[in-house]
Amino acid sequence: MRLSRLPLNTFKEIPAEAEVVSHQLMLRAGLLRRLASGLFTWMPLGLRVLRKVEQVVREEMDRAGAFELLMPAVQPAELWQESGRWEIYGDLLLRMQDRHQRDFCFGPTHEEVITDIARRELKSYKQLPVNYYQIQTKFRDEIRPRFGVMRAREFVMKDAYSFHLDQASLEDTYAAMADAYARIFTRLGLRFRAVDADSGEIGGARSQEFHVLAESGEDAIAYCDADHFAANVELAPAMPPTEPRPDASAPLKAVDTPGVHSIEDVARFLKVKAQQCLKTLVVLGRDDQLLALVLRGDHELNTLKAEQLPEVQKPLTLASPEQVMAAVGCAPGSIGPKDLAIAVIVDHSAAAAADMVCGANTADQHFTGFNWGRDAAEPRVADLRDIVAGDPSPAGGGPVNIARGIEVGHIFQLGDKYSRSLQAAVLDQNGKEVAMTMGCYGIGVSRIVAAAIEQNNDDDGIIWPEPMCPFHVIIVSLNPKKSESVTEATDRLYEDLQAVGLEVLVDDRDARPGVKFADADLLGIPHRVTIGERGLKSDQVEYRERRSGKETTLALDAVTAFFRDRQG
Ligand code: ATP
Ligand code: MG
């Protein structure tokens, strides 16, 4: 491809609308253009990267024995009504009507459609297992589309769905998919981690996520290298402290804390650490009574864990200040577990602490020296909080670390949720009808492109991992308009490098060398060959590797062999 022919608009300024570096660089390098919130055009150079990712995904899915098909993006409401998700999927689902006022949606996922295919095509256990996949555009009406293609509304997903006679067969395919995913992310040159995950909306048993590790990731992952524990913080159990609770040593004392409500303010005002404070959150209970959840001040409530408690209303809802006032007679910022008029559930760590600071259930007062068992009854305890760095690994190997990650893949054991509701059954060995057991496996193909940039960039721009670069080599031709020898050498090298299988971008624009070098860096092409008249006088060109920045001089005649050997 010749840059003299491609209208490429790059720019230096960081676009105001882009919060993360991948989004900034994709806009600056002209890979992506925004149409509307969460909707993007993949420009020619960006599309080449997307296609490469798709191709690696396709090859590994094929290698793992899955069959590619392509389902419609638009889906009839009837199927979603059959599965029950038309009502419950919520605002993520983009609904529409055709000219006959029939309801449709733009598919955010394809369990319904594939299960409909399966119930029509699969009749006997002899046809199982089978794994179908597609690479296709999805639409989810995300509340906060952001980070460019990382959380878009329209995006490209690889989704696969497998059908089985029994759980054992599902587990085989699930393991094969986990292997395929590891191969895909390894081949793409990404640093990633597989973690145990909550199965969220889709429901079902086992589920793992694959995360590309990056500071900007929206997810937190707890892991322990010593025992291979890795789980999304949403799901990772926080182990109860093994040390017994220290004895009470301070007397209970009420202190005035005028206008002091948040844990940070209380800690600062009383000159104690947040971990010496109790945080009391009032939420709605299942029976519409209010309920207090108590945590250590330095810990965060984990919504999913709280929602699993039978007493807690789902979705977790904080009580309004009015509700709190009506039930316990003071505002939320002054609540504590002593003589509280509502039921209390306490996190393990908060229950194992002594001599704590907590709200006194009176406006502008706190207690110091609060102790369980002495100042309040021994509480009902539960795991209510997010795991934090330094907590013991649930697998026993030592303390956990926390890393941030970008979810690029997700595999689920679905079970028979969809095959039951949509009645997708086969005849088993005994001629009996059984609902098929299902798995589903997603990869955020377009998100991968952004995630790769999050991991691979510097001040000058993108540094593509070679397996997903838009071009392998950029030939920067210096002043081609003025020099016939430069043009000639460029054209010849362009031909020769393509002949040995390299994808080559030629910067033959009529632009200053500095502009060309800056664009080559911004675009992140792994290898740059610069051809200028001065070098050509001694038949030499400059070679520069993008990642290391190393430069060497090569004989013009040796360039093709240099790359061929590298590839070898
Ligand atoms: P998230 O938790 O990030 O919202 P999800 O768990 O809802 O994602 P899945 O239903 O598991 O997503 O979809 C499979 C994959 O599709 C995800 O692992 C992710 O890589 C990708 N994906 C999901 N939502 C988006 C989006 N809005 N933009 C880009 N990629 C997405
Ligand atoms: Mg997911």
XYZ file of C-alpha atoms and ligand atoms in Angstrom:
600
model
C 0.000 0.000 0.000
C 1.243 3.448 -0.872
C 0.655 6.293 1.528
C 0.715 8.698 -1.424
C -2.607 7.110 -2.430
C -4.184 6.578 1.005
C -5.800 9.612 2.594
C -4.246 9.217 6.047
C -4.853 11.936 8.616
C -2.705 11.607 11.687
C -2.425 14.175 14.428
C -0.286 15.043 17.443
C -2.858 16.459 19.858
C -4.459 14.086 22.318
C -8.153 14.009 21.431
C -10.212 15.386 24.309
C -12.867 12.681 24.056
C -10.369 9.815 24.521
C -9.578 8.799 28.108
C -7.309 5.834 27.514
C -4.136 5.592 25.485
C -5.435 2.989 23.027
C -8.390 5.167 22.089
C -6.139 8.218 21.783
C -3.633 6.411 19.595
C -6.239 4.755 17.397
C -7.721 8.172 16.633
C -4.355 9.893 16.257
C -3.035 7.212 13.912
C -6.187 7.319 11.781
C -7.139 3.698 12.493
C -10.559 4.598 13.796
C -13.167 7.308 13.334
C -16.148 7.938 15.582
C -19.589 8.146 14.048
C -21.703 8.487 17.194
C -21.472 7.349 20.802
C -20.085 3.792 20.779
C -20.125 3.565 16.976
C -16.882 3.575 15.001
C -15.614 3.218 11.478
C -12.583 1.011 11.103
C -10.408 2.945 8.665
C -8.235 0.984 6.194
C -5.145 0.579 8.402
C -7.208 -0.262 11.470
C -9.284 -2.768 9.564
C -6.158 -4.664 8.557
C -5.389 -5.194 12.244
C -8.948 -6.277 13.025
C -8.838 -8.777 10.158
C -5.586 -10.247 11.431
C -7.049 -10.790 14.856
C -10.115 -12.400 13.283
C -7.896 -14.685 11.244
C -5.928 -15.953 14.248
C -9.192 -16.539 16.104
C -10.650 -18.362 13.100
C -7.612 -20.590 12.637
C -7.560 -21.653 16.266
C -11.323 -22.242 16.408
C -11.054 -24.385 13.265
C -8.093 -26.236 14.726
C -10.158 -26.949 17.853
C -12.843 -28.562 15.705
C -15.454 -25.801 15.743
C -17.525 -25.012 12.635
C -17.918 -21.466 11.389
C -21.368 -20.228 10.442
C -22.930 -16.773 10.252
C -26.209 -15.946 11.950
C -28.343 -12.864 11.291
C -27.526 -9.803 13.373
C -31.221 -8.979 13.628
C -33.288 -11.437 15.645
C -37.046 -11.895 16.047
C -38.523 -11.112 19.462
C -40.357 -14.464 19.571
C -37.123 -16.355 20.226
C -36.249 -14.042 23.094
C -39.739 -14.405 24.487
C -39.324 -18.183 24.387
C -36.099 -18.003 26.385
C -37.628 -15.432 28.723
C -34.897 -12.879 28.037
C -37.063 -10.384 26.089
C -38.345 -9.140 29.448
C -35.210 -9.439 31.565
C -32.320 -8.454 29.282
C -33.044 -4.804 29.939
C -31.828 -1.683 28.219
C -28.698 -3.257 26.726
C -31.030 -4.783 24.142
C -31.686 -2.579 21.117
C -35.274 -3.302 20.146
C -36.930 -2.356 16.880
C -39.985 -3.014 14.757
C -40.272 -3.847 11.101
C -42.874 -2.416 8.689
C -45.462 -4.905 9.994
C -44.880 -3.746 13.589
C -43.238 -7.042 14.443
C -40.641 -6.821 17.219
C -36.976 -7.523 16.595
C -33.716 -6.856 18.349
C -30.175 -6.305 17.162
C -28.354 -9.308 18.619
C -26.205 -8.584 21.687
C -25.434 -12.335 21.771
C -26.806 -15.400 19.986
C -27.822 -18.138 22.434
C -31.433 -18.015 21.248
C -30.656 -18.147 17.540
C -28.112 -20.951 17.823
C -30.411 -22.981 20.047
C -33.096 -22.590 17.413
C -30.622 -23.895 14.819
C -29.681 -26.775 17.101
C -33.260 -27.861 17.746
C -33.887 -28.003 14.007
C -30.602 -29.582 12.903
C -29.638 -31.910 15.734
C -31.837 -34.943 16.344
C -29.603 -37.706 17.651
C -26.827 -38.134 20.189
C -24.755 -39.429 17.271
C -24.469 -35.876 15.933
C -22.995 -34.631 19.199
C -20.865 -32.965 20.318
C -20.882 -30.061 17.908
C -19.414 -26.589 18.321
C -20.557 -23.726 16.058
C -18.942 -20.309 15.925
C -19.268 -17.023 14.108
C -17.358 -13.754 13.889
C -19.942 -11.044 13.747
C -21.098 -7.582 14.699
C -23.013 -7.307 17.971
C -24.922 -4.380 19.404
C -25.273 -3.674 23.116
C -26.730 -0.374 24.191
C -24.082 0.120 26.895
C -24.918 2.726 29.578
C -21.474 4.263 29.285
C -19.809 3.511 25.985
C -16.194 4.578 26.440
C -12.574 3.806 25.752
C -13.283 3.652 21.996
C -13.713 0.117 20.709
C -12.955 -1.294 24.148
C -16.494 -0.595 25.337
C -18.404 0.238 22.213
C -22.064 -0.258 21.428
C -21.413 -1.931 18.081
C -18.472 -4.329 18.223
C -17.103 -7.495 16.676
C -17.351 -10.680 18.687
C -16.411 -14.253 18.037
C -19.112 -16.290 19.688
C -19.196 -20.065 19.817
C -21.847 -22.417 21.156
C -21.383 -26.113 21.782
C -24.009 -28.847 22.163
C -23.574 -32.058 24.121
C -25.369 -35.132 25.328
C -23.958 -34.783 28.825
C -21.826 -32.756 31.204
C -18.702 -34.858 30.610
C -18.750 -34.044 26.912
C -19.313 -30.350 27.684
C -16.305 -30.392 29.979
C -14.122 -31.797 27.184
C -15.101 -29.035 24.789
C -14.851 -26.407 27.517
C -11.266 -27.514 28.166
C -10.537 -27.504 24.427
C -11.871 -23.933 24.209
C -9.749 -22.847 27.184
C -6.715 -24.253 25.320
C -7.738 -22.584 22.062
C -8.115 -19.243 23.836
C -4.696 -19.545 25.425
C -3.252 -20.296 21.964
C -5.053 -17.323 20.418
C -3.831 -14.784 22.965
C -0.338 -16.274 22.950
C -0.167 -16.174 19.157
C -1.318 -12.556 19.192
C 1.621 -11.722 21.462
C -0.504 -10.567 24.412
C 0.205 -10.876 28.129
C -2.947 -12.410 29.540
C -4.377 -14.412 32.387
C -7.278 -16.860 32.632
C -9.350 -16.255 35.743
C -12.367 -17.817 37.406
C -15.340 -15.614 36.807
C -18.849 -14.960 37.819
C -21.179 -16.117 35.097
C -23.254 -12.927 35.379
C -26.351 -12.587 33.241
C -26.010 -15.738 31.198
C -26.208 -18.074 34.182
C -24.875 -21.586 34.485
C -22.049 -23.370 36.182
C -18.349 -22.918 35.398
C -17.042 -19.837 33.736
C -13.628 -18.376 33.085
C -12.573 -15.028 31.730
C -9.422 -14.237 29.800
C -7.925 -10.883 30.646
C -5.257 -8.908 28.887
C -3.247 -7.348 31.710
C -3.212 -3.555 31.584
C -3.399 -0.742 34.125
C -6.368 0.790 32.340
C -8.395 -2.429 32.608
C -11.907 -2.100 33.994
C -11.635 -5.393 35.891
C -9.570 -6.250 38.945
C -8.051 -9.712 39.145
C -6.794 -11.375 42.306
C -4.034 -13.889 41.735
C -1.377 -15.848 43.558
C 1.547 -17.140 41.539
C 2.488 -19.664 44.226
C -0.734 -21.664 43.894
C -2.101 -20.538 40.479
C -5.193 -19.044 42.046
C -6.696 -16.386 39.751
C -10.191 -14.957 39.958
C -12.054 -11.827 39.114
C -12.210 -9.729 42.297
C -15.985 -9.754 41.826
C -15.907 -13.450 42.651
C -12.741 -14.154 44.652
C -13.556 -15.265 48.195
C -12.002 -13.173 50.977
C -10.894 -15.704 53.566
C -11.896 -15.173 57.222
C -8.891 -14.105 59.323
C -7.206 -17.099 60.953
C -6.061 -15.133 64.013
C -8.659 -14.970 66.813
C -10.141 -11.567 67.593
C -7.947 -9.598 70.045
C -9.405 -8.963 73.483
C -11.233 -5.707 74.084
C -8.821 -3.231 75.670
C -10.557 0.139 75.298
C -13.727 1.290 77.024
C -16.730 2.224 74.883
C -16.859 6.002 74.631
C -19.238 8.308 72.760
C -17.440 11.212 71.053
C -18.835 14.229 69.246
C -18.074 14.193 65.539
C -19.869 17.255 64.178
C -20.405 17.098 60.417
C -18.134 14.063 60.107
C -19.714 11.238 58.134
C -17.509 9.444 55.618
C -14.948 6.892 56.791
C -12.104 9.126 55.562
C -13.446 12.079 57.533
C -14.053 10.019 60.679
C -10.561 8.505 60.478
C -8.948 11.907 59.969
C -11.009 13.555 62.708
C -10.305 10.854 65.301
C -6.735 10.266 64.062
C -7.208 6.562 63.485
C -6.698 4.371 60.428
C -9.681 3.493 58.218
C -9.184 -0.132 59.222
C -9.953 0.841 62.839
C -13.400 2.026 61.740
C -16.565 0.095 60.991
C -18.532 1.047 57.904
C -22.248 0.346 58.186
C -24.257 0.248 54.951
C -28.023 0.025 55.080
C -29.603 -1.927 52.230
C -33.025 -3.284 51.346
C -33.746 -6.798 52.587
C -35.799 -9.484 50.828
C -38.738 -8.952 53.163
C -38.623 -5.180 52.524
C -37.139 -4.663 55.993
C -33.885 -2.735 56.098
C -30.683 -4.566 56.821
C -27.240 -3.319 57.910
C -24.047 -4.668 56.303
C -20.923 -3.925 58.334
C -17.404 -3.847 56.901
C -14.026 -2.621 58.001
C -13.555 0.994 56.878
C -10.722 0.081 54.490
C -12.756 -2.649 52.747
C -15.259 -2.382 49.896
C -18.629 -4.075 49.754
C -18.807 -6.756 47.055
C -22.208 -6.478 45.421
C -22.338 -10.008 44.053
C -21.473 -11.544 47.405
C -24.062 -9.438 49.213
C -26.696 -10.398 46.661
C -26.076 -14.068 47.372
C -27.260 -13.687 50.973
C -30.862 -14.863 51.392
C -31.670 -11.762 53.471
C -30.556 -9.266 50.820
C -32.738 -7.941 48.013
C -31.424 -8.440 44.482
C -30.338 -6.227 42.799
C -28.566 -4.805 45.809
C -30.183 -1.461 46.685
C -28.938 1.036 49.242
C -31.684 2.369 51.483
C -32.512 6.047 50.920
C -31.622 8.537 53.688
C -35.382 8.860 54.386
C -35.791 5.095 54.761
C -32.769 4.955 57.070
C -34.050 7.851 59.142
C -37.479 6.248 59.479
C -36.084 2.855 60.508
C -33.222 3.760 62.846
C -33.758 7.432 63.665
C -30.553 8.911 62.263
C -28.853 9.654 58.955
C -26.719 7.041 57.107
C -23.388 8.697 58.085
C -23.883 8.118 61.823
C -24.971 4.489 61.890
C -23.243 1.766 63.828
C -24.016 -1.748 65.046
C -24.596 -0.914 68.735
C -28.299 -1.066 69.649
C -29.249 -0.850 65.997
C -32.953 -1.415 65.379
C -32.398 -3.501 62.213
C -30.680 -6.837 61.507
C -26.919 -6.752 61.063
C -24.631 -8.939 58.939
C -20.917 -8.409 59.435
C -17.979 -9.177 57.175
C -15.479 -11.678 58.608
C -12.698 -9.109 58.925
C -14.921 -6.520 60.601
C -16.135 -9.203 63.017
C -12.565 -10.162 63.904
C -11.550 -6.628 64.905
C -11.505 -5.106 68.402
C -11.617 -1.561 69.816
C -13.308 -0.108 66.754
C -14.736 3.264 65.822
C -18.339 3.196 64.619
C -21.406 5.392 64.285
C -23.423 5.897 67.496
C -26.853 6.026 65.815
C -27.138 9.613 67.012
C -26.515 12.584 64.748
C -22.885 13.765 64.877
C -21.682 11.108 67.318
C -19.391 8.110 67.024
C -18.215 5.471 69.457
C -14.602 4.606 70.031
C -13.618 1.334 71.701
C -16.538 -0.644 70.257
C -16.219 -4.394 70.772
C -18.344 -7.287 69.512
C -19.693 -9.530 72.241
C -19.378 -6.742 74.820
C -21.093 -3.735 73.221
C -23.212 -5.666 70.739
C -24.164 -9.295 70.335
C -21.796 -11.654 68.502
C -22.853 -10.946 64.914
C -23.939 -13.112 62.025
C -20.866 -13.126 59.762
C -20.438 -13.544 56.014
C -17.983 -12.814 53.220
C -19.161 -9.380 52.112
C -16.098 -7.644 50.783
C -13.722 -7.477 47.830
C -10.492 -9.359 48.297
C -7.493 -6.975 48.540
C -3.751 -7.294 47.928
C -2.092 -9.133 50.785
C -5.160 -11.210 51.679
C -4.428 -14.937 51.860
C -5.050 -16.840 48.637
C -8.160 -19.039 48.885
C -5.985 -21.820 47.452
C -3.586 -21.534 50.373
C -0.407 -20.546 48.549
C 0.261 -17.204 50.228
C -0.823 -13.604 49.809
C -2.657 -12.501 46.665
C -1.748 -9.669 44.330
C -4.238 -7.568 42.450
C -3.770 -6.804 38.758
C -5.987 -4.892 36.399
C -7.255 -6.563 33.275
C -9.291 -6.084 30.143
C -11.733 -8.928 29.558
C -11.085 -10.196 26.043
C -12.635 -13.634 26.308
C -15.186 -15.508 28.346
C -16.103 -19.190 28.379
C -19.190 -20.609 30.085
C -20.676 -23.958 30.854
C -24.283 -23.051 30.206
C -25.942 -26.350 31.009
C -29.502 -26.752 29.716
C -30.864 -23.268 30.405
C -31.545 -22.492 26.735
C -32.075 -26.027 25.479
C -34.878 -26.433 28.040
C -36.630 -23.147 27.454
C -36.354 -23.532 23.678
C -36.870 -27.295 23.778
C -33.720 -28.344 21.976
C -33.573 -32.078 22.580
C -31.959 -35.114 20.947
C -32.611 -38.831 21.273
C -30.046 -40.534 23.480
C -28.693 -44.117 23.188
C -31.958 -45.457 24.627
C -34.186 -43.503 22.270
C -35.165 -41.121 25.036
C -35.422 -37.364 24.445
C -32.941 -35.320 26.459
C -32.312 -31.583 26.487
C -28.841 -30.884 25.130
C -26.155 -29.546 27.428
C -24.572 -26.338 26.150
C -21.423 -24.272 26.421
C -20.755 -20.797 25.063
C -17.489 -19.064 24.346
C -16.979 -15.410 23.454
C -14.012 -13.329 22.322
C -14.099 -9.547 21.977
C -12.326 -9.391 18.611
C -12.470 -5.600 18.261
C -11.675 -5.093 21.956
C -8.479 -7.128 21.468
C -7.116 -4.496 19.087
C -7.453 -1.782 21.741
C -6.202 -4.081 24.508
C -3.073 -4.843 22.479
C -2.341 -1.122 22.201
C -2.856 -0.654 25.950
C -0.069 -3.167 26.441
C 2.165 -2.035 23.617
C 2.824 1.661 23.237
C 5.305 4.383 24.096
C 5.415 8.175 23.909
C 5.749 8.015 20.136
C 2.781 5.776 19.459
C 1.673 2.200 18.973
C 4.108 -0.734 18.988
C 2.182 -3.568 17.368
C 2.903 -7.117 18.407
C 4.049 -8.526 15.074
C 1.138 -10.985 14.634
C -1.365 -8.129 14.496
C 0.543 -5.315 12.806
C -1.225 -3.662 9.850
C 2.003 -3.998 7.831
C 5.290 -5.681 8.693
C 7.533 -3.094 7.099
C 7.266 0.570 6.274
C 9.606 1.907 3.633
C 10.183 5.578 4.244
C 11.246 7.144 1.033
C 13.025 10.477 1.558
C 12.207 13.210 -0.967
C 11.030 10.757 -3.633
C 9.796 13.615 -5.815
C 13.302 15.019 -6.071
C 15.268 11.835 -6.511
C 14.777 9.289 -9.197
C 17.233 6.892 -7.578
C 15.250 6.960 -4.322
C 11.996 6.264 -6.187
C 13.591 3.456 -8.124
C 15.144 1.844 -5.073
C 11.870 2.189 -3.173
C 9.835 0.556 -5.918
C 12.274 -2.298 -6.271
C 12.445 -2.973 -2.548
C 8.645 -2.757 -2.335
C 8.371 -5.510 -4.959
C 11.112 -7.657 -3.484
C 9.818 -7.583 0.076
C 6.299 -8.441 -1.039
C 7.718 -11.281 -3.084
C 9.080 -12.880 0.106
C 5.660 -12.593 1.742
C 5.962 -9.369 3.691
C 3.207 -6.809 3.951
C 4.746 -3.489 3.044
C 3.587 0.075 3.450
C 5.444 2.658 1.418
C 5.619 6.219 2.631
C 6.143 7.904 -0.712
C 4.274 11.046 0.279
C 5.652 14.428 -0.562
C 6.274 15.270 3.091
C 9.163 16.217 5.352
C 11.260 13.328 6.740
C 10.354 14.306 10.317
C 6.646 13.960 9.528
C 7.204 10.552 7.981
C 9.275 9.237 10.871
C 6.721 10.474 13.381
C 3.881 8.787 11.480
C 5.819 5.531 11.139
C 6.293 5.505 14.915
C 2.699 6.516 15.612
C 1.394 3.749 13.331
C 3.620 1.272 15.144
C 4.854 -0.656 12.092
C 7.443 -3.101 13.534
C 10.171 -2.486 10.922
C 11.190 0.680 9.157
C 13.526 0.941 6.209
C 14.563 4.449 5.228
C 15.788 5.118 1.717
C 17.518 8.433 1.062
C 19.736 9.773 -1.639
C 22.754 10.151 0.646
C 22.717 6.485 1.694
C 22.047 5.261 -1.800
C 25.324 6.795 -2.947
C 26.981 3.904 -1.133
C 24.025 1.536 -1.744
C 22.934 1.741 1.849
C 19.638 2.146 3.698
C 18.747 2.630 7.359
C 16.877 -0.068 9.235
C 15.085 0.676 12.518
C 13.195 -1.664 14.778
C 10.156 0.053 16.298
C 10.118 -1.764 19.625
C 13.784 -1.455 20.575
C 14.493 1.696 18.603
C 17.707 0.042 17.399
C 19.041 1.371 14.127
C 21.480 -0.219 11.742
C 22.721 0.435 8.272
C 22.060 -2.271 5.714
C 23.246 -2.724 2.176
C 20.280 -2.174 -0.112
C 20.832 -5.580 -1.698
C 20.832 -7.284 1.683
C 17.491 -5.972 2.932
C 15.309 -8.695 1.457
C 17.588 -11.433 2.753
C 17.658 -9.723 6.146
C 13.878 -10.016 6.447
C 13.737 -13.474 4.905
C 16.224 -14.722 7.503
C 14.281 -13.074 10.290
C 11.108 -14.806 9.160
C 12.834 -18.158 8.650
P -18.140 -6.776 29.975
O -18.098 -7.407 31.344
O -16.839 -6.182 29.544
O -19.318 -5.878 29.774
P -19.488 -9.092 29.119
O -19.070 -10.029 30.171
O -20.820 -8.487 29.151
O -18.382 -7.943 28.961
P -19.622 -11.258 27.233
O -21.093 -11.404 27.141
O -18.847 -12.220 28.025
O -19.291 -9.765 27.689
O -19.085 -11.113 25.735
C -17.912 -11.761 25.236
C -16.794 -10.773 24.968
O -17.224 -9.686 24.164
C -16.265 -10.119 26.221
O -15.319 -10.962 26.854
C -15.624 -8.854 25.664
O -14.295 -9.112 25.254
C -16.465 -8.525 24.460
N -17.354 -7.390 24.737
C -18.443 -7.381 25.535
N -19.020 -6.175 25.556
C -18.282 -5.378 24.732
C -18.370 -4.010 24.324
N -19.343 -3.227 24.761
N -17.437 -3.530 23.474
C -16.459 -4.321 23.003
N -16.321 -5.615 23.357
C -17.218 -6.162 24.208
Mg -18.090 -11.657 30.101
